[in-house]
Coordinates of C-alpha atoms in Angstrom, one line a residue:
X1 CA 0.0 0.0 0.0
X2 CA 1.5 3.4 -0.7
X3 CA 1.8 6.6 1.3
X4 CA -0.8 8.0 -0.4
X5 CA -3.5 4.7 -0.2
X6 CA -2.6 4.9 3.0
X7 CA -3.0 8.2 3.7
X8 CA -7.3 8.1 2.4
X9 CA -7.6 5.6 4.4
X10 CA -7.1 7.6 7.5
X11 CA -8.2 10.6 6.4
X12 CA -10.9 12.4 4.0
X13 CA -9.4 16.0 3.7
X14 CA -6.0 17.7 4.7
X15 CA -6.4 21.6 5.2
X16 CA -3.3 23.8 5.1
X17 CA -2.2 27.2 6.1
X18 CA -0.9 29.5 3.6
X19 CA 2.0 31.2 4.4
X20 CA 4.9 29.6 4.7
X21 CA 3.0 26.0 4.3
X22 CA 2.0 26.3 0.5
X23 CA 3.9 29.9 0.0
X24 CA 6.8 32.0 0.9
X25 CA 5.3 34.3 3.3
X26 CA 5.6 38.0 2.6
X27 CA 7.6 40.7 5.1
X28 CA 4.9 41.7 8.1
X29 CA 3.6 44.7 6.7
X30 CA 3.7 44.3 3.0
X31 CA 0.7 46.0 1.2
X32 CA -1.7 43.7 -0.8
X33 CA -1.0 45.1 -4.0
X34 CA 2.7 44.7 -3.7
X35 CA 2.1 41.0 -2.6
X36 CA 3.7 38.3 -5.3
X37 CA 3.1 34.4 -4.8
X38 CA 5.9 32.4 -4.3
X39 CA 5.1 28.5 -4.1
X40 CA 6.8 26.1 -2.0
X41 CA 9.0 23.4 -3.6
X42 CA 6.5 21.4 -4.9
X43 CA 3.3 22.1 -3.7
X44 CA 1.4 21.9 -6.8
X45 CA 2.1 18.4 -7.8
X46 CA 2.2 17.6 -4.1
X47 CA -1.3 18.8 -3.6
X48 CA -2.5 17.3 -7.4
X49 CA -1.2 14.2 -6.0
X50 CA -3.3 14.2 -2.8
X51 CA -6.5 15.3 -4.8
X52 CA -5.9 12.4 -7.2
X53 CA -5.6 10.4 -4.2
X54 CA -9.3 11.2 -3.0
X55 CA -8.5 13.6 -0.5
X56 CA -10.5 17.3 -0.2
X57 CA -8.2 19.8 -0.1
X58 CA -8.6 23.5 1.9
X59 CA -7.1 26.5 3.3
X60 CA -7.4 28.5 5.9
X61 CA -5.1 31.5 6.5
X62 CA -4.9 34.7 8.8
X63 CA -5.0 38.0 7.1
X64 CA -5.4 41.6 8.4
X65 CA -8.1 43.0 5.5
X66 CA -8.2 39.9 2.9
X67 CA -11.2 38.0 2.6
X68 CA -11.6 34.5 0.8
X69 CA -12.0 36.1 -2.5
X70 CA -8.8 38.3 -2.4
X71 CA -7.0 35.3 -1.2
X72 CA -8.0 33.4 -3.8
X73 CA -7.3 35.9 -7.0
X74 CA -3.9 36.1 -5.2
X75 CA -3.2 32.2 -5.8
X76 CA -5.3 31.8 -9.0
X77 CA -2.3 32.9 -11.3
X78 CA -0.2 30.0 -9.8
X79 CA -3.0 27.2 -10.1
X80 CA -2.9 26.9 -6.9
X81 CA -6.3 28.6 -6.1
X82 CA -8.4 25.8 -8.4
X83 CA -6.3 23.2 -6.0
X84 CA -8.2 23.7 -3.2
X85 CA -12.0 23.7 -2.7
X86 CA -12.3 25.9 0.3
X87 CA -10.7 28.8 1.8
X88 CA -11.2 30.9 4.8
X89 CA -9.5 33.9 6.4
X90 CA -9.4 35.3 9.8
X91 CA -11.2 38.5 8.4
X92 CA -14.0 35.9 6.9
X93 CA -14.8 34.5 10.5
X94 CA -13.8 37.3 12.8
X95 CA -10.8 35.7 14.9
X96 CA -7.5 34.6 14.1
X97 CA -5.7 31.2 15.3
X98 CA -5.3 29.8 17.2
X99 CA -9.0 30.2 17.7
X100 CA -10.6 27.4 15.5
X101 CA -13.2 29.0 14.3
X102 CA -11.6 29.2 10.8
X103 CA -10.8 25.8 10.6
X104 CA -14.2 24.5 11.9
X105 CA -15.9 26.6 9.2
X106 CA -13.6 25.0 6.5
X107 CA -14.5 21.4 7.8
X108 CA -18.0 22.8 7.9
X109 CA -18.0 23.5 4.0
X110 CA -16.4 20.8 3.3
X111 CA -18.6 18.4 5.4
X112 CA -15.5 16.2 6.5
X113 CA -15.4 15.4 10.6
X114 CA -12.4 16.9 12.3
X115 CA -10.9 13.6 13.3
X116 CA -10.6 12.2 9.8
X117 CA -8.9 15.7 9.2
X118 CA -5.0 16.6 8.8
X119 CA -4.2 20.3 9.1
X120 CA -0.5 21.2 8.1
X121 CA 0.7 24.6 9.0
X122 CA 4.2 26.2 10.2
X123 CA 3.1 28.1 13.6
X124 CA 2.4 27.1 16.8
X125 CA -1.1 28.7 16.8
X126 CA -2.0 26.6 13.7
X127 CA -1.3 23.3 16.1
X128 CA -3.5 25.5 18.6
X129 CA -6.1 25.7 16.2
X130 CA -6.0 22.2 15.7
X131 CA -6.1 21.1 19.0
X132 CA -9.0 23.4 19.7
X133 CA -10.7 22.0 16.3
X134 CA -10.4 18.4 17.3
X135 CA -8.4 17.4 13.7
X136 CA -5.1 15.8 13.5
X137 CA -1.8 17.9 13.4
X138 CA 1.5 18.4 11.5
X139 CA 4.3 20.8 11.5
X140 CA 5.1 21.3 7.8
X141 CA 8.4 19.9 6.6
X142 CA 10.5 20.4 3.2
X143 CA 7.3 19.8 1.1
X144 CA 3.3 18.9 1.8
X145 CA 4.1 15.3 0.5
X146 CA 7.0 14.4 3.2
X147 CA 5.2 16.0 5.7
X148 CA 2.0 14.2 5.1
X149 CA 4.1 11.0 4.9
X150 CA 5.9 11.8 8.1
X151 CA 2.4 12.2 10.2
X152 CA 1.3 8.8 8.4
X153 CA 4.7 7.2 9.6
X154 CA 4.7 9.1 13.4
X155 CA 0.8 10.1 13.9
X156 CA 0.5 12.8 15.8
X157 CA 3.8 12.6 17.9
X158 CA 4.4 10.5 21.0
X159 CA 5.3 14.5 22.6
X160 CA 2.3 15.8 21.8
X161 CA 0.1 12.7 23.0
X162 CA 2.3 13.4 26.1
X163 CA 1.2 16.8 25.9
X164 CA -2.6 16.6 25.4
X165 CA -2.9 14.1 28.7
X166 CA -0.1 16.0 30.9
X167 CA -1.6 17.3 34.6
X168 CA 0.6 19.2 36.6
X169 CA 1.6 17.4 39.5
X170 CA 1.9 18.2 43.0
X171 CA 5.0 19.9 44.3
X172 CA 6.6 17.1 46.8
X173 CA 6.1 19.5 49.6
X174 CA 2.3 18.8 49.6
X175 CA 2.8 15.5 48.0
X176 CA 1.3 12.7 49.6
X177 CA 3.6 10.1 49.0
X178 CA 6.2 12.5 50.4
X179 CA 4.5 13.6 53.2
X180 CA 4.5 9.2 53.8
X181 CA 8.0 9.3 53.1
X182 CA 8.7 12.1 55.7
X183 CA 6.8 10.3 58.4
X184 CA 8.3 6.9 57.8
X185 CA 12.1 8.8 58.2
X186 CA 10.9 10.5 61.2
X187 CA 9.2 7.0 62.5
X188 CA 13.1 5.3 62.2
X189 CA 15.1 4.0 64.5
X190 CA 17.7 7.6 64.0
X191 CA 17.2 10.8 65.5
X192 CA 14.7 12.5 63.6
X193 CA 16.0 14.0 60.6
X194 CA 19.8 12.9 61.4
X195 CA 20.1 11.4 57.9
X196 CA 20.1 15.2 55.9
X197 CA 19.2 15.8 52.6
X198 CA 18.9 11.9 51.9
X199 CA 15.9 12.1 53.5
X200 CA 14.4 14.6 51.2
X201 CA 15.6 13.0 48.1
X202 CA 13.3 10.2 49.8
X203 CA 10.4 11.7 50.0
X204 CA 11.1 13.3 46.4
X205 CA 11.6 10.0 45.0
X206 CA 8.2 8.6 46.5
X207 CA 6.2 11.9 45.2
X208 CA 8.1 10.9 42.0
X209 CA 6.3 7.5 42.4
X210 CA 3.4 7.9 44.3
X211 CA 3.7 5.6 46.8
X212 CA 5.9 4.9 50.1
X213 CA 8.0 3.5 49.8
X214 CA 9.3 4.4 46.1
X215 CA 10.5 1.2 44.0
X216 CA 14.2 1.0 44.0
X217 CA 15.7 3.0 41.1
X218 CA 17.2 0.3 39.4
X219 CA 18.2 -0.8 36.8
X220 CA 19.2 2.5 35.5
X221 CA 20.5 3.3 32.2
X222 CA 22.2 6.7 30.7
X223 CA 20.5 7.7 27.4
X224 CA 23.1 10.1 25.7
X225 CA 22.1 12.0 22.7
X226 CA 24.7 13.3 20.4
X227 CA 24.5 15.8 17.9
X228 CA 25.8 18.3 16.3
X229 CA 25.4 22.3 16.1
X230 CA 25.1 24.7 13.1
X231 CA 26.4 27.7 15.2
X232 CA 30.2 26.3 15.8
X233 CA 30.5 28.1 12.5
X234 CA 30.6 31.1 14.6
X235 CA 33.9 30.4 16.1
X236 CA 32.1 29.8 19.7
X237 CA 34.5 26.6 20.8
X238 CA 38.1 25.7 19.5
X239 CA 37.3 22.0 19.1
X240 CA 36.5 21.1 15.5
X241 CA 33.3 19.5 14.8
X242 CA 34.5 15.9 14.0
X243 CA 34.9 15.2 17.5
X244 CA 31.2 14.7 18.0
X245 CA 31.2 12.0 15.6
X246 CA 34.8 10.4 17.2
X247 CA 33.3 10.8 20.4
X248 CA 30.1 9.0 19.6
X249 CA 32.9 6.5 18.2
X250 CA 34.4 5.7 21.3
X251 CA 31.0 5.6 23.4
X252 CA 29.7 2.9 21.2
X253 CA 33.1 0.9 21.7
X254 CA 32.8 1.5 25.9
X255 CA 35.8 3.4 26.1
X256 CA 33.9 7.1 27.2
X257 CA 34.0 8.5 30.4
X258 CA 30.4 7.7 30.8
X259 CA 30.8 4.6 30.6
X260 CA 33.6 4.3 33.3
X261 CA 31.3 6.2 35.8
X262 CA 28.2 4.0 34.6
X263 CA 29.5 0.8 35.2
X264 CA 30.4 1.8 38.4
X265 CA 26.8 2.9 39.1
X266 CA 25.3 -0.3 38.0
X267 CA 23.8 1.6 35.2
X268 CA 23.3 0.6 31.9
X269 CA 24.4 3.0 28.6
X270 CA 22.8 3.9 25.3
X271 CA 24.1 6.3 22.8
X272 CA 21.3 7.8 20.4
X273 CA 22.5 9.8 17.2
X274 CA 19.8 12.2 16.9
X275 CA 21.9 14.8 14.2
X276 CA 25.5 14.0 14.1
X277 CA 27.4 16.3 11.0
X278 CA 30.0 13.7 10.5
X279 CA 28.6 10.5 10.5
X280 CA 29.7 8.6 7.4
X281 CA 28.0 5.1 8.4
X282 CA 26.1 3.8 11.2
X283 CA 28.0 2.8 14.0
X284 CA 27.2 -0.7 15.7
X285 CA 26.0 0.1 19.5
X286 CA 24.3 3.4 18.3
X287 CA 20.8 3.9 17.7
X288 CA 20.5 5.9 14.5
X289 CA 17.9 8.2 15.1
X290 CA 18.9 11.4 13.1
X291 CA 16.7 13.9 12.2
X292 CA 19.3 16.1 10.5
X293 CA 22.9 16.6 10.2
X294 CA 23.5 19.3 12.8
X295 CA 21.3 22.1 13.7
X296 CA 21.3 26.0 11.5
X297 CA 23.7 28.5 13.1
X298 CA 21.1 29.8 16.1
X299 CA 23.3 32.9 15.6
X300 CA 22.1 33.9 11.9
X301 CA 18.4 31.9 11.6
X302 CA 16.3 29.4 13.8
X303 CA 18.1 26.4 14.5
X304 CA 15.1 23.9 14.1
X305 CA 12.1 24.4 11.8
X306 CA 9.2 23.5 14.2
X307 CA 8.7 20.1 12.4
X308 CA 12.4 19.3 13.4
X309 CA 11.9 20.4 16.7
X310 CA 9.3 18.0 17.1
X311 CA 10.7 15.3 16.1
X312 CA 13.7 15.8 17.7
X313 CA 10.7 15.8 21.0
X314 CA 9.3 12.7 19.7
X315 CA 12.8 10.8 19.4
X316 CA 13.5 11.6 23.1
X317 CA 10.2 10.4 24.1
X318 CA 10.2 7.5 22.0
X319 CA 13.5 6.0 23.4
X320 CA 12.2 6.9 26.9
X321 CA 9.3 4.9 26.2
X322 CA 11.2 1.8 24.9
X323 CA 14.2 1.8 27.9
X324 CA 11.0 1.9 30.1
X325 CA 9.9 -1.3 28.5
X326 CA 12.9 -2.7 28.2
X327 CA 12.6 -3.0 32.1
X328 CA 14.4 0.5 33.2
X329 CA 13.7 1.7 36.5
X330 CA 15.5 4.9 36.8
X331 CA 16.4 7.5 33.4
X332 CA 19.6 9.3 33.5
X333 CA 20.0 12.1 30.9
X334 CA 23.4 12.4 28.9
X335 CA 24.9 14.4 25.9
X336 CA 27.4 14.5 23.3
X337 CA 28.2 17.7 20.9
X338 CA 30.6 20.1 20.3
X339 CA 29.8 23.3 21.5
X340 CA 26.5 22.6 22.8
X341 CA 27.1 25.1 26.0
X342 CA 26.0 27.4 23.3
X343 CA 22.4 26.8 22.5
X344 CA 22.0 25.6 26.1
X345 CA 23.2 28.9 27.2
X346 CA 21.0 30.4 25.1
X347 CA 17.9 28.6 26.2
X348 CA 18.7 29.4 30.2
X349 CA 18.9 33.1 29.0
X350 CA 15.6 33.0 26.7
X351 CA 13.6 31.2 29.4
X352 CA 15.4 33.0 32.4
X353 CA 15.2 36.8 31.6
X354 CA 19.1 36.4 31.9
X355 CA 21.6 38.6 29.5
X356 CA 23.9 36.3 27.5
X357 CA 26.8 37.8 29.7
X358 CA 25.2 36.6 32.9
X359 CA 24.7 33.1 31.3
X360 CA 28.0 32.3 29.4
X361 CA 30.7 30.3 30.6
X362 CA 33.5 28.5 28.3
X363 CA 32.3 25.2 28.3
X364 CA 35.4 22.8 27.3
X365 CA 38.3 25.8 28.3
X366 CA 37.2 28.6 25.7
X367 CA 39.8 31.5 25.4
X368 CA 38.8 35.3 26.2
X369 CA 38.5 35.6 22.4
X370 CA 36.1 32.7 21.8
X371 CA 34.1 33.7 24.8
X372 CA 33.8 37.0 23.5
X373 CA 32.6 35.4 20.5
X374 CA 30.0 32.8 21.9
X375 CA 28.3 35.9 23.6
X376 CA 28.0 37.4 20.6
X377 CA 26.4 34.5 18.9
X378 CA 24.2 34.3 22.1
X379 CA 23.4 37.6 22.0
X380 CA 22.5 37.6 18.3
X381 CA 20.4 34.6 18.6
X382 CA 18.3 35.9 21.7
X383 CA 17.9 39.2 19.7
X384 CA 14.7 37.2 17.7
X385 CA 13.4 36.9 20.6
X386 CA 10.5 38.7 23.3
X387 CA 9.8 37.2 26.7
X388 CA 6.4 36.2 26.0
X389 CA 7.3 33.7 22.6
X390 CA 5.9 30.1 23.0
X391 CA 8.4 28.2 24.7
X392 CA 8.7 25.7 21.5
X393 CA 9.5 28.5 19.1
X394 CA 12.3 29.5 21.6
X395 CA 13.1 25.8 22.2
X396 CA 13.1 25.3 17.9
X397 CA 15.3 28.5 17.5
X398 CA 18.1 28.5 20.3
X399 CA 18.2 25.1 21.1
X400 CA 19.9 21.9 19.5
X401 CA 18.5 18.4 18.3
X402 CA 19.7 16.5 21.9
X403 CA 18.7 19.0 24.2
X404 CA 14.8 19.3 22.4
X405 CA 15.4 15.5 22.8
X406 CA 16.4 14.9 26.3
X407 CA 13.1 17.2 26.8
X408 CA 11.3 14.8 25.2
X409 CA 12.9 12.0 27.2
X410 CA 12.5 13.8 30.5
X411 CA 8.8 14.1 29.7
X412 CA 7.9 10.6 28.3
X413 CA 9.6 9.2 31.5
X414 CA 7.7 12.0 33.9
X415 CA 4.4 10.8 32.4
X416 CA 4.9 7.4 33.4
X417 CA 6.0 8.5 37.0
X418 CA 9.9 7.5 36.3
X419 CA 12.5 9.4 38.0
X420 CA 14.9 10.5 36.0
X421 CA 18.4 12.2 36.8
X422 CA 19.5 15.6 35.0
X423 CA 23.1 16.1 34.6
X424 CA 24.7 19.4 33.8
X425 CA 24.1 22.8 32.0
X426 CA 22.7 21.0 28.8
X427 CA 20.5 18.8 30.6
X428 CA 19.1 21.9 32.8
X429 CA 18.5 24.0 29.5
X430 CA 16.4 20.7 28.1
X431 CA 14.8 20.2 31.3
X432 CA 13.7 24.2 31.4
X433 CA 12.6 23.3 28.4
X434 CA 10.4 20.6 29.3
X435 CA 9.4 22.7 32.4
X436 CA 7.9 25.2 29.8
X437 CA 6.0 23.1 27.6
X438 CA 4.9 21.0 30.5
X439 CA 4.4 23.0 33.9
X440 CA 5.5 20.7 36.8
X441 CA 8.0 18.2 35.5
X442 CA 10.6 19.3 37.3
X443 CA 8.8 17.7 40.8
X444 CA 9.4 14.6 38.7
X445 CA 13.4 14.3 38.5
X446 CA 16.1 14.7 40.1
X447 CA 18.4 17.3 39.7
X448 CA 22.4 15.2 40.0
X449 CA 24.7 17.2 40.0
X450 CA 25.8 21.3 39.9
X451 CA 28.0 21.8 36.8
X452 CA 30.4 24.6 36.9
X453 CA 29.1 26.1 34.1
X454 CA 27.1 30.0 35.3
X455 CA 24.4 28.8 33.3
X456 CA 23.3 25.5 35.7
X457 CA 22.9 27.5 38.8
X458 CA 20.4 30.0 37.1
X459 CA 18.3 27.2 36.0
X460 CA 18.8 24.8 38.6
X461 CA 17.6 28.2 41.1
X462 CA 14.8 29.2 38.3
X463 CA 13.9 25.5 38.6
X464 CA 14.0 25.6 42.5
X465 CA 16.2 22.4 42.3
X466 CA 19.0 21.3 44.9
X467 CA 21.1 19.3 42.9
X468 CA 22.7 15.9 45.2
X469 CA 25.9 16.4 44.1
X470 CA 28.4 19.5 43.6
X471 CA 31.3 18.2 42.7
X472 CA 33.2 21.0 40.1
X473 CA 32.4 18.6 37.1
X474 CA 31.6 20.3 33.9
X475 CA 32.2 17.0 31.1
X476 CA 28.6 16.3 30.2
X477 CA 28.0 12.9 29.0
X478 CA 25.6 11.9 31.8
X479 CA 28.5 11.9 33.9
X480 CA 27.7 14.2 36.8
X481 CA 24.4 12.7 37.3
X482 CA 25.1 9.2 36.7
X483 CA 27.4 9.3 39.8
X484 CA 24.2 10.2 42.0
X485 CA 22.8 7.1 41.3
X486 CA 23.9 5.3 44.5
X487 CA 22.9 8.1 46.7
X488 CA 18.9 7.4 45.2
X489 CA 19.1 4.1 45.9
X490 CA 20.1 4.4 49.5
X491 CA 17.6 6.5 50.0
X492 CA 15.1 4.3 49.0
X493 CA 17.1 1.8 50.9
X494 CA 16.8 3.3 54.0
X495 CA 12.9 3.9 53.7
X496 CA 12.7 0.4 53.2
X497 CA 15.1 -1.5 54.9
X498 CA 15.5 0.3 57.9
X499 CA 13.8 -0.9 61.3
X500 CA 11.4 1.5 63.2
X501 CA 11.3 2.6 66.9
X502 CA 8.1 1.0 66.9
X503 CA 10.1 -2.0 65.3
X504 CA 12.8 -1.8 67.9
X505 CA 10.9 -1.1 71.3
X506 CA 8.4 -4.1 70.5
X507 CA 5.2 -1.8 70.3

């Protein structure tokens, strides 16, 4: 059965937005009679291919004065306009997205049910329209057809399925699994409160849960997710690029430092290639997962179209979900990519409020000069952006391919209530991350380690996280928080295995 077969069968129509979907959106601001069409590459055979195919074809667009017939003598010239049997503008309904009331009024005309409709469009208030519409979703990608194949392949995203059913949890203060967890340390035979912060990494780990006491956090495994990043081009780290792709090399051989510190955690290693630059071939013990060959340089343009960016969500979750069936009890996050301290700086400083001064450290030993030139790139990138943009347009723009998916990951393992450990400065940047597109994940990990970088301590404080460990490490890799991994399980431990007063004093 083809893509396209396949395709009717799960759906009667597919709906686009205009701009930048089926055209080249004009400059804001560009007067309608100065507006010229520029089609996508290949949207007219893509979309003759999908009407051939049985499909019902729409638009609907937001415009500031156009109605549906100015609209459509815009695209008649192109052939574009006889392509699709209904259109509807913002100005035709009276509201723009992401209220649905354009898209409703397409499905409407057309007579097709929302669920057996795809809507493709580039923003996130077209996926906000959707949602609101009750149709299926898709960040458009290099044309209509791959993007239309992609949903077919993916569906609507294991992220956003994580996304529609999230409920913010309850901070562990007020848990009550950690409030169960508190009383059972206090009900020990020890002084009360004599074993220290273990005892709140306890009742963290049973709120985590939801129950007291918390399953041991074992087995464990380190998920590190290399890639590669378009703004090394602007001279922000004096390692060349190829060591991403060696280093992924020597993890898959069980040579890296992660893999030293794992094994003496008990923990279990897997090294996901979500966007490496230099990959020639896959490499045996790597899970090739790319989604592109490095990320744009955050400095000139948007690292991640917002279809990358999702995927790059869906990855994380996706290999979450399948270490979680494999029998994992406990997620640690890890990284690999050459100067990745870069977009995760970025990210803290977007989400933060913070100035790319405040936020910039030099990551593996960067010179005054190179520092002074990371800033810059910093500063540059952060310049697109306004305190109030969505947190995945900030996320698609500053960030890189491993730190969107160790958000992912974080969340997929959050939803199903396992803890998982955050290492350093590029872990914290995906987990603030996370934290914005999901409110209240942070109560579900567990913040491992402080890295040295300035940019950890204002998300770990942002976060209101205490990390276990502080011990001056800056490498990445899952390293930091990999070595936490013993101190979890003796907390658990010692909910568990340790005798009560009660116990002791035979009441």
């Amino acid at each position: 059965m083809t893509h396209l077969t396949a395709l009717r069968h799960r759906l009667d129509a597919v709906v686009f937005d205009v701009g930048d979907t089926l055209v080249h959106a004009a400059p804001p601001g560009t007067p309608t009679d100065e507006l010229e069409v520029q089609l996508r590459t290949e949207v007219l055979a893509d979309l003759m291919a999908l009407r051939d195919a049985g499909l019902r074809l729409a638009a609907v667009t937001d415009t500031s004065v156009m109605t549906e017939r100015d609209v459509r003598g815009l695209l008649a010239p192109t052939g574009l306009d006889a392509l699709l049997e209904v259109v509807v503008t913002s100005v035709d309904v009276g509201a723009p997205k992401p209220d649905p009331r354009s898209l409703r009024t397409a499905l409407d005309r057309l007579g097709v049910d929302a669920s057996r409709a795809l809507y493709i469009g580039d923003a996130v208030v077209d996926r906000g329209a959707a949602d609101a519409a009750g149709t299926c979703f898709a960040f458009v990608d290099a044309t209509i057809r791959s993007t239309a194949e992609r949903w077919l392949d993916d569906g609507s995203g294991r992220f956003d399925a994580i996304h529609r059913s999230w409920e913010e949890p309850a901070d562990p203060t007020v848990d009550p699994s950690a409030r169960a967890a508190r009383e059972r340390f206090d009900a020990l035979a020890k002084p009360t409160g004599s074993l220290g912060r273990l005892e709140a990494l306890g009742a963290r780990l049973a709120a985590i849960a939801g129950s007291c006491p918390p399953p041991r956090p074992a087995p464990a495994t380190v998920a590190v997710f290399a890639a590669d990043h378009g703004v090394h081009a602007a001279g922000v780290t004096a390692w060349p690029q190829e060591i991403t792709s060696t280093m992924v090399g020597v993890m898959a051989s069980g040579r890296a430092s992660v893999q030293a510190l794992a094994a003496a955690a008990q923990a279990e290693v897997v090294v996901v290639d979500v966007g490496v630059a230099h990959r020639t071939a896959p490499v045996d013990g790597v899970l090739d997962r790319s989604i592109r060959r490095g990320t744009r340089d955050l400095s000139v343009e948007p690292a991640m179209t917002l279809a990358e960016v999702s995927r790059a969500l869906d990855v994380g979750a996706e290999v979450a979900d399948e270490l979680i069936a494999g029998g994992a009890r406990c997620l640690v996050t890890g990284e690999m990519g050459i100067g990745n301290t870069t977009p995760a700086s970025a990210l803290v400083a977007a989400y933060c409020g913070r100035s790319a001064a405040e936020v910039t450290g030099r990551g593996a030993g960067a010179d005054d000069e190179t520092l002074a030139r990371k800033v810059g790139a910093i500063e540059s990138g952060l310049s697109r952006h306004d305190p109030g943009d969505d947190p995945l347009v900030v996320l698609a723009s500053l960030g890189g391919l491993e730190i969107a998916a160790m958000a992912g990951f974080v969340a997929a393992a959050a939803s199903q209530r396992v803890p998982v450990v955050i290492d350093g400065v590029i872990a914290d940047a995906a987990l603030l991350a996370a934290e914005r597109l999901l409110p209240g994940v942070r109560h579900r990990v567990v913040a491992g380690h402080r890295s040295t970088e300035p940019a950890a301590t204002i998300a770990l404080d942002e976060l209101g996280l205490e990390p276990v460990l502080d011990l001056d490490m800056r490498l990445g890799e899952g390293t930091g928080a990999v070595l936490a991994l013993p101190l979890l399980d003796a907390a658990v431990r010692a909910l568990t295995d340790v005798a009560t007063i009660a116990d002791v004093m035979g009441d």
